[in-house]
Amino acid sequence: MTVPLLNARDMDFLLYEFLDTEGLLQRPRYCEHSREVFDATLETAKTIAEKYFANHNHKGDEQEPTFDGEKVQMIPETKEAWDHFADAGFLAAHYDFEDGGMQLPEIILRAAMAYFSAANTATAGYPCLSLGAANLIQSFGSDEQKAKFIPPMQEGRFAGTMAMTEPGQGSALADITTKAVPQADGSYRITGQKMFISGGDQSITENIIHMTLAKIEGAPAGVKGISLFIVPKFLVNDDGSQGERNDVALAGLLHKMGFRNTTSTVLSFGEKGGAVGYLVGEPHKGLAYMFQMMNEARIFVGSTAAVLGYQGFNASLEYARERPQGRLPSNKDPESKQIPIVQHADVRRMLLAQKAYVEGSLALCLYASSLFEDSHTADTQEARQQAFMLLDLLTPIVKSWPSKYALKANDLAIQVLGGSGYIREYPVEQYYRDNRLNPIHEGTEAIHGLDILGRKVPMGNMAAYELFVKAVEATAAEAATREATAEMGLSLLAALGKLSRLNAVLLPMLAKDPDLGLANATLYLDVFGRITASWIWLQQANIAAAKLAEEGSLSVDDANFYQGKLQAARYYLEWELPEIDPQIALLESYNSVPFDMQDAWFQT
């Protein structure tokens, strides 16, 4: 079964109707570009993704990387894909012209990355990590570090990783034990072990740059004592040539449920006296620096979840249109022709739910990328600051909502295919396995629930939350001007009011009893996520309704496209949004049934 990559019409809609990406051409940084340049970039990404990424998605899953004690063995198609990605300039696409880049907007790069992830999410993981690692050096590294490491990363000779997690620690970064000892030459010797490091070793690049968190001897306890280091797999000589192997060893590969062609590694630093590391920025500020890469990765995780869900939707829709089975309940003639299963009401329900989850997820993630862009290049400092605040507030949702609901879409895709969905001859079971990682890495749902309720909403006297409220109210006000969207706007405003009242109940408890106050934070995250998704869908519905009102100006295909948007929005706001009511009731009552459960009561 060959599944088309995403939906070109939807991507066009999201970039140029839902988001005013073409408007970026008015900003000084992009005035030399054109929409044709943006479209050509995306077409190049789609072509490379189809030819060099999609061709080994299943093979990379079946023949995952192995370690022979000396080298990681990988299928050759992985390096071929990497090389084509790098040769096309995508590793440097967002850099300024004078820094060797194409000076493209962030949202164009991330839309391009969506095609690569849709084609082969595991292979796409390598360039994603490298982009984030290079961005980290660009933002906080010294001029010498930038000159030594960024050009070979832009060229694709070096890859990058994010080395944070340690065995037994998981997300508890305050308790990391990796140590850094200063040396006379200004470098450090790093000792410790890191685990679950994606891309931590591979055979597709000549070097790997590990962006590593460690604590300098004598550093303060907790997160205030964490520093950030560049730790290359191979040392780099002053002339740029490859030096000797650094004291970073692959202790083993981890064997995953999905996402298999991205190596997941255990790395040992300093088994032979200490790995050479170079301090990035100031001591003890490493976690603050690393949050840049973490937040980039969180948007990427949300986008990856979205496109995996999207591919499952595409596959199940194609199957449902082609698979004949049964007859409508009203047809009592057993000799009549069987109908395609898409004509069965419950199959359409499952397909509509998938459409709402995955198109809503992709829209949300591209919106987040547009906020990232605005936070750097918007016309005024006020606009930049507001974009940053709104992105900071919504990042936990951008990561978590697609991770949860695009995975649910994959589950529904399997159900649409029935028994065929459960076998490896069809791609939907791999999409599900690949997607199951996304609710876990870059912060679990629980971590992001704690973040949004405990920190993001109350931060700055709720300034970011108030920006969100104003944005939602503006969308609802526009919806009120059209009959097709007015009721949805009222539903969203009612939900927003409930969220604001819920905040007034929950936030005082955080100071009084934070353990109880945050006990149900994951449920709060879901409530906030449903309201955010409804807002994203109402924006799309407003556009669709306006287009459909232009009688006689639309082709049949465009009319069907906009009707589909409108129907998916109706589905989400009528079927999914009302689920917040019982959730809010549990939250407002500080329901403590799970909180009060005792370990001893879990008998085995």
Short mmCIF file of C-alpha atoms in Angstrom, two decimals, residues 357 401 405 472 487-496 498-499 526-535 537-538 568-584:
data_model
loop_
_atom_site.label_atom_id
_atom_site.label_comp_id
_atom_site.label_asym_id
_atom_site.label_seq_id
_atom_site.Cartn_x
_atom_site.Cartn_y
_atom_site.Cartn_z
CA TYR A 357 -7.23 15.18 15.20
CA TRP A 401 -2.12 17.39 22.34
CA TYR A 405 -4.71 12.58 19.72
CA VAL A 472 -9.73 33.23 21.22
CA GLU A 487 -22.88 28.48 17.19
CA MET A 488 -19.35 27.10 17.26
CA GLY A 489 -18.08 30.49 18.38
CA LEU A 490 -20.55 30.56 21.26
CA SER A 491 -19.50 27.06 22.32
CA LEU A 492 -15.84 28.05 22.33
CA LEU A 493 -16.51 31.20 24.36
CA ALA A 494 -18.45 29.16 26.91
CA ALA A 495 -15.58 26.70 27.18
CA LEU A 496 -13.07 29.53 27.58
CA LYS A 498 -15.14 27.64 32.14
CA LEU A 499 -11.35 27.45 31.83
CA ASP A 526 -6.21 17.94 28.35
CA VAL A 527 -8.90 20.53 29.09
CA PHE A 528 -6.65 23.34 27.93
CA GLY A 529 -5.64 21.29 24.90
CA ARG A 530 -9.23 20.63 23.84
CA ILE A 531 -10.03 24.35 24.05
CA THR A 532 -6.89 25.25 22.10
CA ALA A 533 -7.69 22.68 19.42
CA SER A 534 -11.23 24.05 19.20
CA TRP A 535 -9.80 27.53 18.68
CA TRP A 537 -10.46 24.54 14.26
CA LEU A 538 -12.73 27.57 14.56
CA ALA A 568 -14.37 18.63 10.88
CA ALA A 569 -14.67 21.81 12.94
CA ARG A 570 -18.30 21.01 13.72
CA TYR A 571 -17.32 17.51 14.74
CA TYR A 572 -14.60 18.69 17.08
CA LEU A 573 -16.63 21.39 18.79
CA GLU A 574 -19.79 19.26 19.07
CA TRP A 575 -18.28 15.86 19.89
CA GLU A 576 -14.91 16.51 21.51
CA LEU A 577 -15.06 19.90 23.22
CA PRO A 578 -18.01 18.96 25.50
CA GLU A 579 -15.79 16.32 27.12
CA ILE A 580 -14.28 19.12 29.21
CA ASP A 581 -17.41 19.36 31.37
CA PRO A 582 -16.90 16.16 33.43
CA GLN A 583 -13.16 16.86 33.43
CA ILE A 584 -13.67 20.32 34.89
#
